Short mmCIF file of C-alpha atoms and ligand atoms in Angstrom, two decimals:
data_model
loop_
_atom_site.label_atom_id
_atom_site.label_comp_id
_atom_site.label_asym_id
_atom_site.label_seq_id
_atom_site.Cartn_x
_atom_site.Cartn_y
_atom_site.Cartn_z
CA MET O 185 -14.41 -15.96 -33.37
CA TYR O 186 -10.15 -16.53 -33.19
CA LEU O 187 -7.96 -13.51 -31.82
CA LEU O 188 -4.66 -13.74 -31.94
CA ILE O 189 -2.20 -11.85 -29.88
CA LYS O 190 1.46 -12.36 -31.30
CA GLY O 191 4.55 -11.18 -30.34
CA GLY O 192 4.77 -10.14 -27.39
CA THR O 193 6.24 -11.55 -24.10
CA VAL O 194 3.65 -13.41 -21.92
CA VAL O 195 3.95 -12.89 -18.08
CA THR O 196 1.91 -15.32 -15.34
CA ALA O 197 1.71 -16.28 -12.21
CA THR O 198 5.58 -18.51 -12.99
CA GLY O 199 7.25 -15.76 -14.79
CA ALA O 200 7.42 -13.41 -18.22
CA PHE O 201 8.74 -15.87 -21.47
CA PRO O 202 7.80 -15.36 -25.43
CA ALA O 203 4.47 -17.33 -26.19
CA ASP O 204 1.65 -15.86 -28.81
CA VAL O 205 -1.57 -16.40 -27.44
CA LEU O 206 -4.28 -17.67 -29.09
CA VAL O 207 -8.21 -16.31 -27.46
CA GLU O 208 -11.10 -18.46 -28.72
CA GLY O 209 -14.36 -16.05 -27.78
CA GLU O 210 -13.23 -15.63 -24.86
CA LYS O 211 -11.04 -18.41 -23.87
CA ILE O 212 -7.51 -18.61 -24.34
CA ALA O 213 -6.91 -21.89 -26.27
CA GLY O 214 -3.54 -21.84 -26.82
CA LEU O 215 -0.24 -20.36 -26.00
CA PHE O 216 2.47 -21.23 -28.35
CA SER O 217 6.06 -20.13 -28.74
CA PRO O 218 6.75 -17.48 -31.34
CA ASP O 219 7.77 -20.09 -33.34
CA SER O 220 5.68 -22.89 -33.65
CA THR O 221 2.71 -20.76 -33.80
CA PRO O 222 -0.03 -21.82 -36.09
CA PRO O 223 -1.53 -20.26 -39.05
CA VAL O 224 -4.97 -19.48 -37.59
CA GLU O 225 -7.99 -19.37 -40.52
CA GLY O 226 -10.12 -15.69 -39.98
CA ALA O 227 -8.08 -14.44 -37.08
CA GLN O 228 -8.12 -11.11 -35.51
CA VAL O 229 -4.49 -10.03 -34.99
CA VAL O 230 -3.47 -8.01 -32.78
CA ASP O 231 1.14 -7.52 -32.99
CA ALA O 232 1.69 -6.55 -29.15
CA SER O 233 6.45 -6.55 -30.15
CA GLY O 234 8.16 -4.62 -27.41
CA LYS O 235 4.78 -5.60 -25.38
CA TYR O 236 4.19 -7.18 -21.81
CA VAL O 237 0.88 -9.80 -22.41
CA ILE O 238 -1.08 -9.89 -18.84
CA PRO O 239 -3.82 -11.68 -17.55
CA GLY O 240 -6.51 -9.72 -16.71
CA ALA O 241 -6.52 -7.50 -13.24
CA VAL O 242 -9.78 -8.74 -10.74
CA ASP O 243 -10.82 -6.27 -8.49
CA VAL O 244 -12.05 -7.27 -5.69
CA HIS O 245 -13.36 -4.26 -3.87
CA THR O 246 -15.05 -1.93 -5.53
CA HIS O 247 -18.41 0.40 -5.40
CA MET O 248 -19.84 2.71 -8.03
CA GLN O 249 -22.46 4.51 -7.36
CA LEU O 250 -22.71 4.08 -4.16
CA PRO O 251 -25.02 6.71 -2.44
CA PHE O 252 -22.52 7.70 0.86
CA GLY O 253 -23.03 10.73 2.83
CA GLY O 254 -26.22 12.46 0.91
CA THR O 255 -23.89 11.48 -2.66
CA SER O 256 -22.82 8.56 -4.67
CA ALA O 257 -19.77 7.95 -5.51
CA SER O 258 -19.19 9.63 -8.65
CA ASP O 259 -17.93 6.54 -10.97
CA THR O 260 -21.29 5.14 -12.86
CA PHE O 261 -20.96 0.87 -13.77
CA GLU O 262 -20.30 2.16 -17.39
CA THR O 263 -17.53 4.51 -16.39
CA GLY O 264 -15.98 3.12 -13.66
CA THR O 265 -16.33 -0.16 -15.93
CA ARG O 266 -15.05 1.92 -18.97
CA ALA O 267 -11.60 2.98 -16.95
CA ALA O 268 -10.75 -0.28 -15.59
CA ALA O 269 -10.78 -1.82 -19.11
CA PHE O 270 -8.18 1.02 -19.41
CA GLY O 271 -5.62 -0.15 -17.69
CA GLY O 272 -6.16 -3.78 -17.59
CA THR O 273 -9.09 -4.22 -15.36
CA THR O 274 -10.81 -6.50 -16.72
CA THR O 275 -13.20 -7.94 -14.19
CA ILE O 276 -14.70 -5.56 -10.36
CA ILE O 277 -16.59 -8.11 -7.62
CA ASP O 278 -18.62 -3.87 -6.52
CA PHE O 279 -20.89 -4.66 -3.48
CA ALA O 280 -24.59 -5.32 -3.64
CA VAL O 281 -26.45 -3.25 -0.54
CA GLN O 282 -29.16 -4.45 2.54
CA ARG O 283 -29.08 -1.15 4.91
CA ALA O 284 -31.27 -2.45 8.39
CA GLY O 285 -35.33 -2.40 8.38
CA GLU O 286 -34.05 -3.03 4.58
CA ARG O 287 -34.70 -6.81 2.74
CA VAL O 288 -32.26 -8.64 0.62
CA PRO O 289 -32.88 -9.31 -2.78
CA ASP O 290 -33.91 -6.08 -3.15
CA GLY O 291 -31.00 -4.36 -2.30
CA LEU O 292 -28.96 -6.82 -5.17
CA ALA O 293 -31.53 -6.39 -7.49
CA ALA O 294 -31.01 -2.07 -6.65
CA TRP O 295 -26.95 -2.34 -7.31
CA HIS O 296 -28.32 -5.04 -10.98
CA ALA O 297 -30.69 -2.94 -12.32
CA LYS O 298 -27.21 0.28 -12.27
CA ALA O 299 -24.60 -2.58 -13.62
CA ASP O 300 -26.57 -4.32 -15.49
CA GLY O 301 -26.47 -3.36 -20.27
CA ASN O 302 -23.80 -0.34 -18.89
CA CYS O 303 -20.78 -2.19 -17.71
CA HIS O 304 -17.52 -2.56 -20.44
CA ILE O 305 -16.29 -5.64 -18.25
CA ASP O 306 -17.12 -8.94 -16.07
CA TYR O 307 -18.40 -8.19 -12.53
CA GLY O 308 -20.76 -9.69 -9.41
CA PHE O 309 -21.14 -8.29 -6.80
CA HIS O 310 -20.29 -9.42 -2.41
CA MET O 311 -23.88 -8.53 -0.29
CA ILE O 312 -23.35 -5.80 2.59
CA ILE O 313 -25.44 -7.14 5.08
CA GLY O 314 -26.51 -3.56 7.12
CA GLY O 315 -29.38 -5.24 8.57
CA VAL O 316 -28.41 -9.07 10.57
CA ASP O 317 -31.54 -10.53 11.97
CA ASP O 318 -33.29 -13.66 10.68
CA GLU O 319 -34.67 -12.68 7.65
CA SER O 320 -31.74 -11.30 6.40
CA LEU O 321 -29.36 -14.11 7.80
CA LYS O 322 -32.35 -16.98 4.95
CA ALA O 323 -31.68 -14.73 2.77
CA MET O 324 -27.96 -15.43 3.10
CA ASP O 325 -28.45 -18.84 1.40
CA SER O 326 -31.34 -17.56 -1.20
CA LEU O 327 -27.82 -15.32 -2.64
CA VAL O 328 -25.31 -18.68 -1.86
CA ASP O 329 -28.13 -21.16 -3.66
CA SER O 330 -28.97 -19.30 -6.66
CA GLU O 331 -27.78 -15.91 -7.25
CA GLY O 332 -24.75 -16.75 -7.32
CA VAL O 333 -23.52 -14.14 -4.12
CA THR O 334 -20.91 -16.06 -2.22
CA SER O 335 -19.55 -13.01 0.61
CA PHE O 336 -20.56 -11.07 2.61
CA LYS O 337 -19.79 -7.88 4.29
CA LEU O 338 -20.53 -7.42 6.97
CA PHE O 339 -18.99 -3.48 9.78
CA MET O 340 -17.63 -3.96 13.35
CA ALA O 341 -17.65 -0.21 12.04
CA TYR O 342 -20.39 2.95 11.23
CA PRO O 343 -22.78 2.67 14.22
CA GLY O 344 -26.18 3.76 12.77
CA VAL O 345 -25.25 2.84 9.62
CA PHE O 346 -23.41 -0.85 8.65
CA TYR O 347 -22.19 -1.63 12.14
CA SER O 348 -23.55 -4.96 13.33
CA ASP O 349 -22.87 -6.02 17.43
CA ASP O 350 -20.48 -9.71 17.80
CA GLY O 351 -23.87 -11.15 18.09
CA GLN O 352 -25.45 -10.22 15.35
CA ILE O 353 -21.34 -10.82 13.55
CA LEU O 354 -21.66 -14.14 15.29
CA ARG O 355 -25.10 -15.04 13.31
CA ALA O 356 -23.93 -14.24 10.69
CA MET O 357 -20.50 -15.92 10.89
CA GLN O 358 -22.32 -19.45 11.74
CA LYS O 359 -24.66 -18.68 8.44
CA ALA O 360 -21.81 -18.43 6.86
CA ARG O 361 -20.55 -21.54 7.59
CA ASP O 362 -23.42 -23.65 7.34
CA ASN O 363 -23.96 -22.73 3.33
CA GLY O 364 -20.27 -21.96 2.40
CA SER O 365 -19.97 -18.43 2.34
CA MET O 366 -17.66 -15.54 3.85
CA ILE O 367 -18.04 -13.21 5.16
CA MET O 368 -15.55 -10.33 4.97
CA MET O 369 -15.37 -7.78 8.23
CA HIS O 370 -14.38 -3.86 7.88
CA ALA O 371 -12.48 -3.99 11.39
CA GLU O 372 -12.84 -1.19 12.94
CA ASN O 373 -14.16 -1.07 16.12
CA GLY O 374 -16.21 1.79 15.34
CA ILE O 375 -18.67 1.92 19.10
CA ALA O 376 -14.85 3.22 20.00
CA ILE O 377 -14.26 5.72 17.30
CA ASP O 378 -17.53 7.81 17.46
CA VAL O 379 -16.10 8.50 20.76
CA LEU O 380 -12.92 9.40 20.20
CA ILE O 381 -15.03 11.80 17.45
CA GLY O 382 -16.48 13.04 20.01
CA GLN O 383 -14.12 14.56 21.78
CA ALA O 384 -12.70 15.53 19.13
CA LEU O 385 -15.02 17.56 17.53
CA THR O 386 -15.92 19.39 21.05
CA ARG O 387 -12.37 20.37 20.88
CA GLY O 388 -13.09 21.72 17.52
CA GLU O 389 -10.80 19.91 16.12
CA THR O 390 -12.30 19.60 12.54
CA ASP O 391 -9.08 19.05 10.09
CA PRO O 392 -8.85 16.67 7.51
CA ILE O 393 -6.25 14.73 9.64
CA ASN O 394 -8.94 14.36 12.77
CA HIS O 395 -10.28 11.61 10.26
CA GLY O 396 -7.31 9.15 10.14
CA LEU O 397 -6.44 10.56 14.10
CA THR O 398 -10.07 9.42 15.48
CA ARG O 399 -9.17 5.91 14.02
CA PRO O 400 -6.07 4.73 15.37
CA ALA O 401 -4.37 1.34 14.64
CA GLU O 402 -4.83 -0.36 17.61
CA LEU O 403 -9.25 -0.18 16.88
CA GLU O 404 -8.20 -1.47 13.60
CA ALA O 405 -5.86 -4.26 15.73
CA GLU O 406 -8.44 -5.62 18.02
CA ALA O 407 -11.50 -5.00 16.23
CA THR O 408 -9.73 -7.52 13.18
CA ARG O 409 -8.32 -9.69 16.48
CA ARG O 410 -12.20 -10.28 17.89
CA ALA O 411 -13.65 -10.71 13.51
CA ILE O 412 -10.52 -13.78 14.40
CA SER O 413 -11.86 -14.92 17.08
CA LEU O 414 -15.69 -14.60 16.34
CA ALA O 415 -14.79 -16.29 12.77
CA GLN O 416 -13.44 -19.55 15.21
CA VAL O 417 -16.30 -19.46 17.73
CA ALA O 418 -18.32 -19.87 14.04
CA GLY O 419 -16.56 -22.97 13.59
CA ASP O 420 -13.39 -21.30 10.87
CA THR O 421 -15.61 -19.80 9.09
CA PRO O 422 -13.61 -17.85 6.58
CA LEU O 423 -13.39 -14.38 6.98
CA TYR O 424 -11.91 -11.91 4.90
CA ILE O 425 -10.29 -8.77 6.49
CA VAL O 426 -11.06 -5.86 3.64
CA HIS O 427 -8.68 -2.67 3.38
CA LEU O 428 -6.18 -3.81 6.23
CA SER O 429 -3.47 -0.97 6.83
CA ALA O 430 -1.96 -1.47 10.15
CA SER O 431 0.63 -3.51 11.29
CA GLN O 432 -0.92 -5.09 14.00
CA ALA O 433 -3.86 -5.97 12.25
CA LEU O 434 -1.59 -8.03 10.28
CA GLU O 435 0.47 -9.80 12.70
CA ALA O 436 -3.15 -10.50 13.88
CA VAL O 437 -4.22 -12.11 10.33
CA ALA O 438 -0.67 -13.40 9.94
CA ALA O 439 -0.67 -15.61 13.71
CA ALA O 440 -4.08 -17.26 12.76
CA ARG O 441 -2.69 -17.82 9.34
CA ASP O 442 0.30 -19.30 10.81
CA THR O 443 -1.94 -21.92 12.71
CA GLY O 444 -3.99 -22.57 9.30
CA ARG O 445 -6.84 -20.95 9.75
CA ASN O 446 -9.15 -19.26 6.65
CA VAL O 447 -8.41 -16.30 6.78
CA PHE O 448 -7.26 -13.54 4.55
CA ALA O 449 -7.09 -10.14 4.27
CA GLU O 450 -6.68 -7.24 1.54
CA THR O 451 -4.80 -4.29 1.13
CA CYS O 452 -4.94 -1.41 -0.51
CA PRO O 453 -2.70 0.75 -2.65
CA GLN O 454 -3.41 4.07 -0.58
CA TYR O 455 -2.06 2.70 2.05
CA LEU O 456 1.42 1.26 0.14
CA TYR O 457 2.20 4.67 -0.71
CA LEU O 458 0.41 7.47 1.00
CA THR O 459 0.41 8.43 4.93
CA LEU O 460 -1.15 10.37 7.15
CA GLU O 461 0.94 13.29 7.44
CA ASP O 462 1.85 14.16 4.33
CA GLN O 463 -1.46 13.75 2.89
CA LEU O 464 -4.82 13.65 5.07
CA GLY O 465 -2.15 16.26 7.06
CA ALA O 466 -1.74 18.23 4.08
CA PRO O 467 -2.83 22.31 4.33
CA GLY O 468 -6.29 23.53 5.32
CA PHE O 469 -9.16 21.62 3.07
CA GLU O 470 -6.60 20.25 0.35
CA GLY O 471 -6.13 16.77 3.20
CA ALA O 472 -10.09 16.40 2.17
CA LYS O 473 -9.34 15.00 -0.51
CA TRP O 474 -7.41 11.50 1.19
CA VAL O 475 -10.15 10.49 3.66
CA CYS O 476 -10.48 7.03 3.35
CA SER O 477 -12.06 4.23 6.48
CA THR O 478 -9.66 2.63 7.29
CA PRO O 479 -7.20 5.91 7.74
CA LEU O 480 -4.05 6.20 6.07
CA ARG O 481 -1.61 5.50 8.39
CA SER O 482 1.72 6.97 10.01
CA LYS O 483 4.82 7.96 8.34
CA HIS O 484 6.80 7.51 11.52
CA GLU O 485 5.89 3.93 12.43
CA PRO O 486 6.84 0.39 10.26
CA HIS O 487 3.21 0.07 8.65
CA GLN O 488 4.31 0.04 4.75
CA ARG O 489 6.55 -1.49 5.30
CA ASP O 490 5.57 -4.41 7.00
CA LEU O 491 1.96 -4.55 4.37
CA TRP O 492 4.46 -4.98 1.21
CA ARG O 493 6.64 -7.66 3.81
CA GLY O 494 2.91 -9.27 4.16
CA LEU O 495 3.02 -8.92 0.39
CA ARG O 496 5.91 -10.53 -0.22
CA THR O 497 4.53 -13.74 2.55
CA ASN O 498 1.45 -13.79 1.51
CA ASP O 499 -0.17 -12.68 5.14
CA LEU O 500 -2.13 -10.09 2.54
CA ALA O 501 -3.56 -12.69 0.27
CA VAL O 502 -4.83 -9.82 -2.64
CA VAL O 503 -4.54 -5.62 -3.46
CA SER O 504 -8.40 -4.18 -4.38
CA THR O 505 -8.37 -0.56 -4.95
CA ASP O 506 -11.52 -0.21 -2.71
CA HIS O 507 -13.09 2.26 -5.47
CA CYS O 508 -15.41 5.40 -4.40
CA PRO O 509 -14.70 7.80 -5.74
CA PHE O 510 -15.57 11.59 -4.62
CA CYS O 511 -14.89 14.45 -6.83
CA PHE O 512 -13.68 17.50 -4.52
CA LYS O 513 -16.82 19.90 -4.68
CA GLU O 514 -19.18 17.47 -3.17
ZN1 ZN J 223 -15.24 -0.94 0.71
#
C-alpha cells in the first residue's frame, strides 16, 4: 500500500526543500522533486501544499500510567500515544519498572501488559532497575539478549524507593559494559537532598518552591560527576544523564565528551522555558503544578542560556519530555 504526500516542504537534518514523499507500508520509498514524481497506481494522496513535512519525533523519555505516590500518571498508553500522534511524535520509549524485591522480567511483563494493543504509535522500553542485586544483574543480560531492551535506568535520588548506592551503580555499569547496553542515570544526590528536605520541613517550609530549594543545582552536578567517574571506572560504560537541568551538570558532561567519553545527556522543554521563580514559586499552592525532579532552576542563574548553548554544541544530545502528568486535584 502506497501513500504519496504531495506539494509540501520536506524538512530533514540537512535542510528544507520542496519534495513529494512516497511511503510504502511503514517505510519511505522515495523523495521526488515535485515535477518529477512518477504516477503511483492506487496510492492514497495527501495534499501537503503550504505545509512542512517532518520526520516523526521520537520521545525517548515518557512514563505513561506510572504508579507514583499513591496515584498514577494520568495519561494511559492509549491517551498518551494518541496525544503524541497529534503532535507529530511517532515513537515513544517508556520506562518499565522493577522495584527492590521484585523480579525484572515481571516488571517488564507488567509494562507490556499496559501498552499491548493500546498504543497508536510505535513504542519501546527502557528498564528501571530499582533493586540492583545478583538476580537483577543477571536479568539485564536476558533483556539485552531476548527482549530488545538495551538501556537500564538507575537512580542516585530517592533513597528507600529507587535509589542505588555507588557499589550497586558500579556493578550495574560493569554488567552494561559486558553486555553492550547503556546506563541511564537520574543524577541527583538523594541522600543529601533528603537531609535538606528534613531540615526545611522542621522549619515549616512547605510551599512548593521548597521542592526546588531543597534540590540545589550543585547536588545534581555532584551526582553527574560521580556517575561519569563510576562509568569510567567500569570501563567507559555508555552513560546517559536524564533530564539534565543545571549549568554545572552540563559542564561535567561537556568535559567528559571533550575527552571522547561515551557520555550523553538529555534536557527537557520545562528546563528550557520555565523557572523556579516564575512557575514553582507561584503564590499559594499554584506552584505545585510545576513540581518535577530535577527541579526547575533559578532564572537568576545562567542555566537556561547554557542549556540552549548545549543543544547547539551537541553537548546535550537529546530533547525529551519526561512526560508524566498528574491532575491538580490529585
Ligand atoms: Zn522520568
